[in-house]
Amino acid sequence: MADLIPIYYLGKKYMVPEGVTIMGAVEYSGHRLVRGCGCRGGFCGACATVFRVPGNHQIKVGLACQTRVENGMDIAILPYYPAQKVLYNLSAVKDPSQELQKLYPEMYRCLGCSACTKICPQDLPVMDIIAEAQRGNLPAVAELSFDCVMCGLCASRCLAQMVPYNIAMVARRLYAHFNLPRPGYVGARIREIEQGVYDQKIDDLLDKGQEELQKLYAERDIECI
Amino acid sequence: MTYPAHFDATLNLVKETRKFRKTQEIRRLNDAERTGLISGFHPDYRVEGMAGLRIGPNKGDRVPVELARVLEAYSLFDPHLLNLEDPDYVTDILIVGGGGAGCAAALTAAAGGADVLMATKLRLGDANTLMAEGGMCSAVRPEDNPYMHYIDTIGGGHYTNVPELVKALVMDGPEIASWLMSLGVMFDYEPDGSLKVNHCGGHSRKRMLSCKDLTGLELMRVLRDELRDREIPCLEFSPVVDLLLDREGACSGAVLYNMETAQYTTVQAKSVIMASGGIGRLHIRGFPTTNHYGATADGLIAGYRAGAELIHMDSIQYHPTGTVWPEQLLGQLITEVMRGHGAHLVNASGERFINELECRDTCASACIRECSERGNGVTTPTGFEGVWLDTPLIPDIKNHFVGIYQRFKKYDIDIQHEPILVYPTQHYQNGGLRITSQAETSLPGLFAAGEVAGGIQGKNRLAGNSLLDIFVYGRRAARRALEVNGKAAAPGCLSAGHLNRWHGKLNKLGVSEEQRSPLLLPDYTPK
Ligand SMILES: Cc1cc2nc3c(=O)[nH]c(=O)nc-3n(C[C@H](O)[C@H](O)[C@H](O)COP(=O)(O)OP(=O)(O)OC[C@H]3O[C@@H](n4cnc5c(N)ncnc54)[C@H](O)[C@@H]3O)c2cc1C
Ligand code: FES
């Protein structure tokens, strides 16, 4: 059994095993989470957590399911943080590079304080992402923001009160929709299927017995790695 | 954290044998060998831990005891106390679950002009879909075709798949890929502009489309954004706990439970599309799981109590490579794509024991055999066993698998130089509500799509086929519901009579009234 260390969850003291995650510690303390927990694997951003550790004036953050407890840590898992999202219609967009500034003009109020970058639990360069968004550089915003789990911490810290993760969301979709290739063979395959090219071949298999299928399966040729 | 000191000897063996293993050819098993391995070591084949269902449409079928316990259980509420005369919500199509299948169904139904209401357990997008790393299979390349995708899927499923369902899966695949591209999903591409495709277990072609190693996150973010743009209403933290029928016995709505206010509300709908996902958090046979927090089989339970038939519910997918160390990551998935990129499965002595590109049930059984009968596993300080996934064999792993690299880095394990300790983890529910190729369940008015539906993947799902299946059947369910709704008369008065009858049967069997379901969330507080 690991040694027990003290933590403070919402200001109350609990003794929890050393080395467990914040989420594990909170549950060990008897709390059954409803908010603040989604995937338990670092993907969903439901468990954005703010904390302080003794002897340090800084506010720190992490995902509760990914961050280990420290001695004396003072913790709050954020249940929710309000965000603004502007509605848009991707297929009706005329000029993708102008779209971000049209939807989110507040991004030009960025003060360059970098609080968003400092707080991002995914270590994303959030302020740089906003700078690229201001320039309408969709590929850069899309690539730099790809690992965003939309936990909301950047929005909670922004002095200009914008919601960086929603801005990046639009940029990624615009980039994918307008800039990424659409290989012709995908459409060609869809047309083949519509024309019924494969129907007969597959229908012939539908009522084949297991033995025949087994033979086909065993003899199929396998593409090399 | 790093690895405990007593791992040094085996870690050295893994390192020393690496060069030799690279040159080693491990042939694939033939059908007889494969069957022998699986029936000897796959958890599904262990008779203990299974129970025969005593009531309901699948009476007599054997299912894991953890599932039997929640299927043969009372509702969370007293059906007599429901407000059925004056439902809280009235809509055309109720969609249950905010994962990939639910979102695909909602977008398709709304585009078809229906009034749609979604209800989900946690936040919109808190779902297994969001966690998928590897990717989605679709036979789009000229070197590939739906016929081969069909053979691979049905062979991988050991010929237990419902053939019509596989046909729809493989034939809709390319259209789904195209739909997702037009929604603005950032798939990976080669420098020449062709789609990047990965190899993965059981597929004879490279056909897995990916979005780095966060495919599910990217898909889920885009779908969620689009749902909001289309202003489709979604009730969060409001799981469906039972279905409601009309006088003729067709599904006509559901009971929702607000997990924050502890209130029950009722929805009247012309059709219900069940897309509530999987079962991992029931921890079948005590296995850890890769699944999200809300995967507690609720859709199976509500559907079964209302009379919908199940298929293949004796069959659970254990992913061969769940994390064993560090314990904080226990059960979490290490994507199969790592094996596709050349990582070996290696025992404590540094030996390979299976062709790493065999199907999941085969690889999982081989890992279990290594740790049990053959005694070649590595034991952790707290008594878990595992085998090595030799990640240093993968070139440029830090860039290709950023997420996994960083996850281990936090525990001072550098997967560029050290292997990962793995053991099978409960990953996917192969079976589910039986559906037709139009996503209809055996209960009129109830459709099912995604992991909660069964028959498509047979008793063993291939990698990348689930992300495809959720979109194919999510869209099919919506299209069929639109068709049927057009013809259906306005739903009659709601009834919960089936629940009273169900409770009566449980009573006769002597089931304690304490046994209630669904679970909604697992309980990880100390007992
Ligand atoms: C870690 C991981 C990695 C994976 N990787 C891949 C991969 O690379 N490729 C692949 O093809 N497949 C993969 N899979 C499988 C695949 O992701 C899932 O099977 C698939 O996404 C399921 O989609 P779904 O929409 O049916 O269910 P989910 O995405 O799980 O969505 C179900 C939704 O229903 C909600 N819900 C649950 N109960 C209720 C209720 N009572 N009422 C209302 N809502 C409810 C849930 O909270 C959730 O929002 C992976 C799965 C996991 C867990
Ligand atoms: S619970 Fe999903 S990121 Fe922590």
Coordinates of N, CA, C and O in Angstrom, one line a residue, chain A residues 19-21 27-35 37-41 43-46 65-68 85-90 121-122 142-143 145-150 166 169-170 172-173 175-177 180-183 185-186 189-190 193 198-199 201-203 205-206 210 213-218 220-225, chain B residues 1 28 31 122-123 126 130-131 133 139-142 144-147 150-152 155-156 159 163 167 170-171 174-175 178 181-187 189 193-195 199 202 204-206 211-212 214 217-218 221-222 224-226 228-231 237 260 281 292-293 328 332 340 357 407 410-411 521-526:
Chain A
G19 N 0.9 9.1 -5.6 CA 1.1 8.6 -6.9 C -0.2 8.4 -7.7 O -0.1 8.3 -9.0
V20 N -1.3 8.5 -7.1 CA -2.6 8.3 -7.9 C -2.9 9.6 -8.7 O -2.3 10.7 -8.4
T21 N -3.8 9.5 -9.6 CA -4.2 10.7 -10.4 C -5.1 11.6 -9.5 O -5.7 11.1 -8.5
E27 N -11.9 10.3 -6.1 CA -12.8 9.1 -6.0 C -12.5 8.4 -4.7 O -13.3 7.9 -3.9
Y28 N -11.2 8.2 -4.5 CA -10.7 7.5 -3.2 C -11.3 8.2 -2.0 O -11.6 7.6 -1.0
S29 N -11.4 9.6 -2.1 CA -12.0 10.4 -1.0 C -13.5 10.2 -0.8 O -14.1 10.8 0.0
G30 N -14.1 9.4 -1.7 CA -15.5 9.1 -1.5 C -16.5 9.9 -2.4 O -17.7 9.8 -2.3
H31 N -15.9 10.7 -3.4 CA -16.8 11.4 -4.3 C -17.1 10.6 -5.5 O -16.1 10.2 -6.2
R32 N -18.3 10.5 -5.9 CA -18.7 9.8 -7.1 C -18.9 10.9 -8.1 O -19.9 11.7 -8.0
L33 N -18.1 11.0 -9.1 CA -18.1 12.2 -10.0 C -19.3 12.0 -11.0 O -19.6 11.0 -11.5
V34 N -20.0 13.2 -11.3 CA -20.9 13.2 -12.4 C -20.4 14.2 -13.4 O -20.1 13.8 -14.5
R35 N -20.2 15.4 -13.0 CA -19.5 16.4 -13.9 C -18.0 16.1 -13.7 O -17.5 15.5 -12.7
C37 N -15.8 14.4 -15.4 CA -15.2 13.2 -15.8 C -15.9 12.7 -17.0 O -17.1 12.7 -17.1
G38 N -15.1 12.3 -18.1 CA -15.8 11.9 -19.3 C -15.1 10.6 -19.8 O -15.6 9.5 -19.6
C39 N -13.9 10.7 -20.3 CA -13.2 9.6 -21.0 C -12.3 8.8 -20.0 O -12.0 7.7 -20.2
R40 N -11.8 9.5 -19.0 CA -10.8 9.0 -18.1 C -9.5 8.6 -18.7 O -8.7 7.9 -18.2
G41 N -9.3 9.2 -19.9 CA -8.1 8.8 -20.7 C -7.3 10.0 -21.3 O -6.5 9.8 -22.1
F43 N -8.6 12.5 -23.2 CA -9.0 12.9 -24.6 C -10.1 14.0 -24.6 O -10.3 14.7 -25.6
C44 N -10.9 14.0 -23.5 CA -12.2 14.7 -23.7 C -12.3 16.1 -23.1 O -13.1 16.9 -23.4
G45 N -11.3 16.4 -22.2 CA -11.3 17.7 -21.5 C -12.4 18.0 -20.5 O -12.6 19.1 -20.1
A46 N -13.1 16.9 -20.1 CA -14.2 17.1 -19.1 C -13.6 17.5 -17.7 O -14.3 18.0 -16.9
C65 N -7.6 13.4 -14.8 CA -7.4 12.0 -15.1 C -5.9 11.7 -15.5 O -5.5 10.6 -15.6
Q66 N -5.2 12.8 -15.8 CA -3.8 12.6 -16.3 C -2.7 13.1 -15.3 O -1.5 13.0 -15.5
T67 N -3.1 13.9 -14.2 CA -2.2 14.5 -13.4 C -2.1 13.8 -12.0 O -3.1 13.5 -11.4
R68 N -0.9 13.6 -11.6 CA -0.7 13.0 -10.3 C -0.8 13.9 -9.1 O -0.5 15.1 -9.3
K85 N -20.1 30.6 -28.8 CA -19.8 30.0 -30.1 C -20.7 30.7 -31.1 O -21.9 30.8 -30.9
V86 N -20.1 31.1 -32.2 CA -20.9 31.8 -33.3 C -21.3 30.7 -34.3 O -20.5 29.9 -34.7
L87 N -22.6 30.7 -34.6 CA -23.1 29.7 -35.6 C -22.7 30.1 -37.0 O -22.6 31.2 -37.4
Y88 N -22.4 29.1 -37.8 CA -22.0 29.3 -39.2 C -22.4 28.1 -40.0 O -22.7 27.0 -39.5
N89 N -22.3 28.3 -41.3 CA -22.7 27.2 -42.2 C -21.5 27.0 -43.1 O -21.2 27.7 -44.1
L90 N -20.8 25.9 -42.9 CA -19.5 25.6 -43.5 C -19.7 25.6 -45.1 O -18.9 26.2 -45.8
P121 N -3.4 22.7 -20.7 CA -2.9 21.4 -20.2 C -2.3 20.5 -21.3 O -1.7 19.5 -21.0
Q122 N -2.6 20.9 -22.5 CA -2.1 20.1 -23.7 C -0.8 20.7 -24.2 O -0.3 20.3 -25.2
A142 N -4.8 25.2 -37.9 CA -5.3 23.8 -37.9 C -4.2 22.9 -37.3 O -4.5 22.1 -36.4
E143 N -3.0 23.0 -37.8 CA -2.0 22.1 -37.4 C -1.6 22.4 -35.9 O -1.5 21.4 -35.1
S145 N -3.3 23.6 -33.5 CA -4.3 23.4 -32.5 C -4.9 21.9 -32.5 O -5.8 21.6 -31.8
F146 N -4.2 21.1 -33.3 CA -4.9 19.8 -33.6 C -5.1 19.0 -32.3 O -6.1 18.3 -32.2
D147 N -4.2 19.1 -31.3 CA -4.4 18.3 -30.1 C -5.3 18.9 -29.1 O -5.4 18.4 -27.9
C148 N -6.1 19.9 -29.4 CA -6.9 20.6 -28.5 C -8.1 19.7 -28.0 O -8.8 19.2 -28.8
V149 N -8.2 19.6 -26.7 CA -9.4 18.8 -26.2 C -10.5 19.7 -25.7 O -11.5 19.2 -25.2
M150 N -10.5 21.0 -26.0 CA -11.6 21.9 -25.8 C -12.0 21.9 -24.3 O -13.2 21.9 -24.0
N166 N -12.9 27.6 -29.6 CA -13.9 27.7 -30.7 C -13.4 28.3 -32.0 O -13.8 28.0 -33.1
M169 N -11.5 25.7 -33.7 CA -12.4 24.7 -34.2 C -12.9 25.1 -35.6 O -12.8 24.3 -36.5
V170 N -13.3 26.3 -35.8 CA -13.7 26.8 -37.1 C -12.6 26.7 -38.1 O -12.8 26.3 -39.2
R172 N -10.0 24.7 -38.2 CA -9.7 23.3 -38.6 C -10.7 22.9 -39.6 O -10.4 22.2 -40.6
R173 N -12.0 23.2 -39.4 CA -13.0 22.7 -40.3 C -12.9 23.4 -41.7 O -13.0 22.8 -42.7
Y175 N -10.2 24.7 -42.9 CA -8.9 24.1 -43.6 C -9.2 22.8 -44.2 O -8.9 22.6 -45.4
A176 N -9.9 21.9 -43.5 CA -10.2 20.6 -44.0 C -11.1 20.7 -45.2 O -10.9 20.0 -46.2
H177 N -12.1 21.5 -45.1 CA -13.1 21.6 -46.1 C -12.6 22.2 -47.4 O -12.8 21.8 -48.5
L180 N -7.7 20.9 -47.8 CA -7.2 19.5 -48.0 C -7.7 18.9 -49.2 O -8.8 19.2 -49.8
P181 N -6.8 18.0 -49.8 CA -7.2 17.4 -51.1 C -8.4 16.5 -50.9 O -8.7 16.0 -49.9
R182 N -9.2 16.3 -52.0 CA -10.2 15.3 -52.1 C -9.9 14.4 -53.2 O -10.3 14.6 -54.4
P183 N -9.2 13.3 -52.9 CA -8.7 12.5 -54.0 C -9.8 12.0 -54.9 O -10.9 11.6 -54.4
Y185 N -10.2 9.4 -56.5 CA -10.6 8.0 -56.5 C -11.8 7.7 -55.5 O -12.5 6.7 -55.6
V186 N -12.0 8.6 -54.5 CA -13.1 8.4 -53.5 C -14.4 8.5 -54.3 O -15.3 7.7 -54.2
R189 N -15.0 5.6 -56.6 CA -15.5 4.4 -55.9 C -17.0 4.6 -55.6 O -17.8 3.6 -55.8
I190 N -17.4 5.7 -55.1 CA -18.8 5.9 -54.8 C -19.7 5.7 -56.0 O -20.7 5.1 -55.9
I193 N -20.0 2.1 -56.9 CA -21.0 1.4 -55.9 C -22.4 1.7 -56.3 O -23.3 0.9 -56.4
Y198 N -20.3 -3.7 -57.6 CA -19.9 -4.8 -56.6 C -21.1 -5.6 -56.1 O -20.9 -6.6 -55.4
D199 N -22.3 -5.2 -56.5 CA -23.5 -5.9 -55.9 C -23.5 -7.4 -56.2 O -23.6 -8.2 -55.3
K201 N -21.1 -9.4 -57.1 CA -19.9 -10.1 -56.5 C -20.2 -10.3 -55.0 O -19.8 -11.4 -54.5
I202 N -20.7 -9.4 -54.3 CA -20.9 -9.5 -52.9 C -22.2 -10.4 -52.6 O -22.2 -11.3 -51.8
D203 N -23.2 -10.2 -53.5 CA -24.4 -11.0 -53.3 C -24.1 -12.5 -53.5 O -24.7 -13.3 -52.8
L205 N -21.6 -13.9 -52.4 CA -21.0 -14.4 -51.2 C -22.1 -14.6 -50.1 O -21.9 -15.3 -49.2
L206 N -23.2 -13.8 -50.2 CA -24.1 -13.7 -49.1 C -24.6 -15.1 -48.7 O -24.8 -15.4 -47.5
Q210 N -20.0 -21.6 -44.9 CA -18.8 -21.2 -44.2 C -17.6 -21.8 -44.9 O -16.6 -21.1 -44.9
L213 N -16.4 -19.7 -47.8 CA -15.9 -18.4 -47.3 C -14.6 -18.6 -46.7 O -13.7 -17.8 -46.9
Q214 N -14.4 -19.7 -45.9 CA -13.2 -19.9 -45.2 C -12.0 -20.1 -46.3 O -10.9 -19.6 -46.1
K215 N -12.4 -20.7 -47.4 CA -11.4 -20.9 -48.4 C -11.0 -19.6 -49.0 O -9.8 -19.3 -49.2
L216 N -12.0 -18.8 -49.3 CA -11.7 -17.5 -49.9 C -10.9 -16.6 -49.0 O -10.0 -15.9 -49.4
Y217 N -11.2 -16.7 -47.7 CA -10.5 -15.9 -46.7 C -9.1 -16.4 -46.6 O -8.2 -15.5 -46.6
A218 N -8.9 -17.7 -46.5 CA -7.5 -18.2 -46.4 C -6.7 -17.9 -47.6 O -5.5 -17.6 -47.5
R220 N -7.0 -15.2 -49.7 CA -7.0 -13.8 -50.1 C -5.6 -13.3 -50.1 O -4.8 -13.8 -49.2
D221 N -5.2 -12.4 -51.0 CA -3.9 -12.0 -50.9 C -3.8 -10.7 -50.0 O -4.7 -9.9 -50.0
I222 N -2.7 -10.7 -49.3 CA -2.5 -9.6 -48.3 C -1.4 -8.6 -48.7 O -0.3 -9.0 -49.0
E223 N -1.8 -7.4 -48.7 CA -0.9 -6.3 -49.1 C 0.2 -6.2 -48.1 O 0.0 -6.4 -46.9
C224 N 1.5 -6.0 -48.6 CA 2.6 -5.9 -47.7 C 2.6 -4.6 -46.9 O 2.0 -3.7 -47.3
I225 N 3.2 -4.7 -45.7 CA 3.3 -3.5 -44.9 C 4.0 -2.4 -45.6 O 5.1 -2.6 -46.2
Chain B
M1 N 8.4 7.7 -12.0 CA 7.8 6.3 -11.8 C 8.7 5.3 -12.5 O 9.3 4.5 -11.8
R28 N 1.3 -16.7 -40.1 CA -0.1 -16.6 -39.5 C -0.6 -18.0 -39.2 O -0.3 -18.9 -39.9
D31 N -6.8 -21.9 -39.8 CA -8.1 -21.8 -39.1 C -8.1 -22.7 -37.9 O -8.6 -22.3 -36.8
L122 N -23.6 12.2 -20.5 CA -22.6 13.1 -19.9 C -22.7 14.4 -20.8 O -23.8 14.8 -21.1
R123 N -21.6 14.9 -21.2 CA -21.7 16.1 -22.1 C -21.8 15.5 -23.6 O -21.3 14.3 -23.8
D126 N -18.9 13.1 -24.9 CA -18.3 12.3 -24.0 C -18.7 10.8 -24.3 O -19.8 10.4 -23.9
L130 N -15.0 9.5 -29.2 CA -14.0 10.5 -29.0 C -12.6 9.9 -28.6 O -11.6 10.5 -28.9
M131 N -12.6 8.7 -28.1 CA -11.4 8.1 -27.6 C -10.6 7.3 -28.7 O -9.5 6.8 -28.5
E133 N -8.3 6.1 -31.4 CA -7.0 6.7 -31.8 C -6.7 6.3 -33.2 O -6.4 7.1 -34.1
A139 N -13.0 1.2 -47.9 CA -12.3 0.7 -49.1 C -12.4 1.7 -50.2 O -13.2 1.6 -51.1
V140 N -11.6 2.8 -50.0 CA -11.7 3.8 -51.0 C -10.6 3.8 -52.1 O -10.7 4.3 -53.2
R141 N -9.4 3.1 -51.7 CA -8.3 3.2 -52.7 C -8.5 2.3 -53.9 O -9.2 1.3 -53.8
P142 N -7.9 2.7 -55.0 CA -8.0 1.9 -56.2 C -7.5 0.4 -56.0 O -8.0 -0.5 -56.5
D144 N -7.9 -1.3 -53.5 CA -8.8 -1.9 -52.5 C -10.2 -2.0 -53.2 O -10.5 -1.4 -54.2
N145 N -11.1 -2.7 -52.5 CA -12.5 -2.6 -53.0 C -13.5 -3.2 -51.9 O -13.0 -3.9 -51.0
P146 N -14.8 -2.9 -52.0 CA -15.7 -3.4 -51.0 C -15.8 -4.9 -50.8 O -16.0 -5.4 -49.8
Y147 N -15.5 -5.6 -51.9 CA -15.6 -7.0 -51.9 C -14.5 -7.6 -50.9 O -14.8 -8.4 -50.1
Y150 N -15.4 -6.9 -47.5 CA -16.4 -7.8 -47.0 C -15.8 -9.1 -46.5 O -16.0 -9.6 -45.4
I151 N -14.9 -9.7 -47.4 CA -14.2 -11.0 -47.0 C -13.4 -10.8 -45.7 O -13.5 -11.7 -44.8
D152 N -12.7 -9.7 -45.6 CA -11.9 -9.5 -44.3 C -12.8 -9.5 -43.1 O -12.5 -10.0 -42.1
G155 N -14.5 -12.9 -42.4 CA -13.5 -13.8 -41.9 C -13.1 -13.5 -40.5 O -13.0 -14.3 -39.6
G156 N -12.8 -12.2 -40.3 CA -12.4 -11.7 -39.0 C -13.5 -12.0 -37.9 O -13.2 -12.3 -36.8
Y159 N -17.2 -15.7 -39.5 CA -18.4 -16.1 -40.3 C -19.7 -16.1 -39.4 O -20.7 -16.7 -39.8
P163 N -24.7 -11.4 -42.8 CA -24.1 -11.0 -44.1 C -24.7 -9.6 -44.7 O -23.9 -8.8 -45.1
K167 N -22.6 -6.3 -45.8 CA -22.6 -5.7 -47.1 C -22.9 -4.2 -47.0 O -22.2 -3.3 -47.7
V170 N -19.7 -2.3 -45.8 CA -18.6 -2.0 -46.8 C -19.0 -1.2 -48.0 O -18.2 -0.4 -48.5
M171 N -20.3 -1.3 -48.4 CA -20.7 -0.5 -49.5 C -21.0 0.9 -49.2 O -20.8 1.8 -50.1
P174 N -17.2 4.2 -48.6 CA -16.7 5.4 -49.3 C -17.5 6.6 -49.2 O -17.0 7.7 -49.0
E175 N -18.8 6.4 -49.2 CA -19.7 7.6 -49.1 C -19.6 8.3 -47.7 O -19.6 9.5 -47.6
S178 N -16.5 10.3 -47.6 CA -16.7 11.6 -48.4 C -17.5 12.6 -47.6 O -17.3 13.8 -47.5
M181 N -15.4 14.2 -44.9 CA -14.5 15.2 -45.5 C -15.2 16.5 -45.7 O -14.7 17.5 -45.5
S182 N -16.5 16.3 -46.3 CA -17.2 17.6 -46.6 C -17.6 18.3 -45.3 O -17.8 19.5 -45.3
L183 N -17.7 17.6 -44.2 CA -18.0 18.2 -42.9 C -16.8 18.9 -42.3 O -16.9 19.7 -41.3
G184 N -15.6 18.7 -42.9 CA -14.4 19.4 -42.4 C -13.6 18.6 -41.4 O -13.1 19.1 -40.5
V185 N -13.5 17.3 -41.7 CA -12.6 16.4 -40.8 C -11.2 16.4 -41.4 O -11.1 16.2 -42.6
M186 N -10.2 16.6 -40.6 CA -8.9 16.7 -41.0 C -8.2 15.3 -41.1 O -7.5 14.9 -40.2
F187 N -8.5 14.6 -42.2 CA -7.9 13.3 -42.4 C -6.4 13.5 -42.7 O -6.0 14.6 -43.1
Y189 N -3.0 12.9 -45.0 CA -2.8 12.7 -46.4 C -1.3 12.5 -46.6 O -0.4 12.9 -45.8
G193 N -1.1 14.0 -52.0 CA -2.5 14.3 -52.0 C -3.4 13.1 -51.9 O -4.6 13.3 -51.8
S194 N -2.8 11.9 -51.8 CA -3.7 10.8 -51.6 C -3.9 10.6 -50.1 O -3.2 11.1 -49.3
L195 N -5.0 9.9 -49.8 CA -5.3 9.7 -48.4 C -4.2 8.7 -47.8 O -3.8 7.7 -48.4
H199 N -2.2 0.0 -42.2 CA -2.5 -1.4 -42.1 C -3.0 -1.7 -40.7 O -2.6 -1.0 -39.7
G202 N -6.1 -8.0 -39.2 CA -7.2 -8.7 -39.9 C -7.6 -8.1 -41.3 O -8.3 -8.7 -42.0
S204 N -6.8 -7.1 -45.2 CA -5.8 -7.5 -46.2 C -5.3 -6.4 -47.0 O -4.5 -6.5 -47.9
R205 N -5.9 -5.2 -46.8 CA -5.5 -4.0 -47.5 C -5.2 -2.9 -46.5 O -5.8 -2.9 -45.4
K206 N -4.4 -2.0 -46.9 CA -4.2 -0.8 -46.1 C -5.5 0.1 -46.3 O -5.7 0.6 -47.4
C211 N -6.7 10.5 -38.4 CA -6.5 11.9 -38.1 C -5.4 11.8 -37.0 O -5.8 11.8 -35.9
K212 N -4.2 11.8 -37.4 CA -3.1 11.6 -36.5 C -3.4 10.4 -35.6 O -4.0 9.4 -36.0
L214 N -5.4 10.8 -33.1 CA -6.6 11.3 -32.3 C -7.8 11.3 -33.3 O -8.6 12.3 -33.3
L217 N -11.3 11.9 -31.6 CA -11.4 13.3 -31.1 C -11.7 14.2 -32.2 O -12.7 15.0 -32.1
E218 N -11.0 14.1 -33.3 CA -11.3 15.0 -34.5 C -12.7 14.8 -35.0 O -13.4 15.7 -35.3
R221 N -15.2 16.2 -32.5 CA -15.3 17.7 -32.4 C -16.0 18.2 -33.6 O -16.8 19.2 -33.4
V222 N -15.8 17.7 -34.8 CA -16.4 18.2 -36.0 C -18.0 17.9 -35.9 O -18.8 18.8 -36.2
R224 N -19.9 17.4 -33.3 CA -20.5 18.3 -32.3 C -20.6 19.7 -32.7 O -21.7 20.3 -32.5
D225 N -19.6 20.2 -33.4 CA -19.7 21.6 -33.9 C -20.8 21.7 -34.9 O -21.6 22.7 -34.8
E226 N -20.9 20.8 -35.8 CA -22.0 20.8 -36.8 C -23.4 20.7 -36.2 O -24.3 21.4 -36.6
R228 N -24.2 21.8 -33.3 CA -24.5 23.1 -32.7 C -24.9 24.1 -33.8 O -25.8 24.9 -33.6
D229 N -24.1 24.0 -34.9 CA -24.4 24.9 -36.0 C -25.8 24.7 -36.5 O -26.5 25.6 -37.0
R230 N -26.3 23.5 -36.6 CA -27.6 23.2 -37.1 C -28.6 23.3 -36.0 O -29.8 23.1 -36.2
E231 N -28.2 23.8 -34.8 CA -29.1 24.0 -33.7 C -30.0 22.9 -33.3 O -31.2 23.0 -33.0
F237 N -26.4 15.2 -19.6 CA -26.6 14.6 -18.2 C -28.1 14.1 -18.0 O -28.6 14.2 -16.9
E260 N -28.5 15.5 -12.4 CA -28.1 16.5 -11.5 C -29.2 16.9 -10.5 O -29.0 17.4 -9.4
R281 N -17.8 -0.3 -18.8 CA -17.8 0.0 -17.4 C -18.5 -0.9 -16.5 O -18.7 -0.7 -15.3
H292 N -15.2 4.9 -22.1 CA -15.4 6.1 -21.4 C -16.3 5.8 -20.2 O -16.8 4.7 -20.0
Y293 N -16.5 6.8 -19.3 CA -17.1 6.7 -18.0 C -18.5 6.2 -18.1 O -19.0 5.6 -17.1
Q328 N -1.7 3.8 -13.1 CA -2.6 4.9 -13.3 C -3.2 4.8 -14.7 O -4.3 5.4 -14.9
Q332 N -5.9 1.2 -20.3 CA -6.0 2.2 -21.4 C -5.4 1.6 -22.6 O -4.4 0.9 -22.6
G340 N 0.8 -2.4 -36.4 CA 0.8 -2.2 -37.9 C 2.1 -1.5 -38.3 O 2.6 -1.7 -39.5
L357 N -0.1 -9.2 -36.6 CA -1.3 -8.7 -37.4 C -2.4 -9.7 -37.4 O -3.3 -9.5 -38.2
R407 N 1.8 10.5 -22.9 CA 1.1 9.9 -21.8 C 2.1 9.2 -20.9 O 2.1 9.2 -19.7
K410 N 4.9 11.3 -19.0 CA 4.5 11.8 -17.7 C 4.9 10.9 -16.5 O 5.0 11.3 -15.4
Y411 N 5.1 9.6 -16.9 CA 5.5 8.6 -15.9 C 6.9 8.2 -16.1 O 7.3 7.1 -15.7
L521 N -23.5 5.1 -14.1 CA -22.1 5.4 -13.9 C -21.5 4.3 -13.0 O -22.2 3.9 -12.0
P522 N -20.2 3.9 -13.2 CA -19.6 3.0 -12.3 C -19.3 3.7 -11.0 O -19.3 4.9 -10.9
D523 N -19.1 2.9 -9.9 CA -18.8 3.5 -8.6 C -17.4 3.1 -8.3 O -17.1 2.0 -8.0
Y524 N -16.5 4.1 -8.3 CA -15.1 3.8 -7.9 C -14.7 4.4 -6.6 O -13.5 4.5 -6.3
T525 N -15.7 4.7 -5.7 CA -15.4 5.1 -4.4 C -15.1 3.9 -3.6 O -15.6 2.8 -3.9
P526 N -14.2 4.0 -2.5 CA -13.9 2.8 -1.8 C -15.1 2.2 -1.1 O -16.0 2.9 -0.7

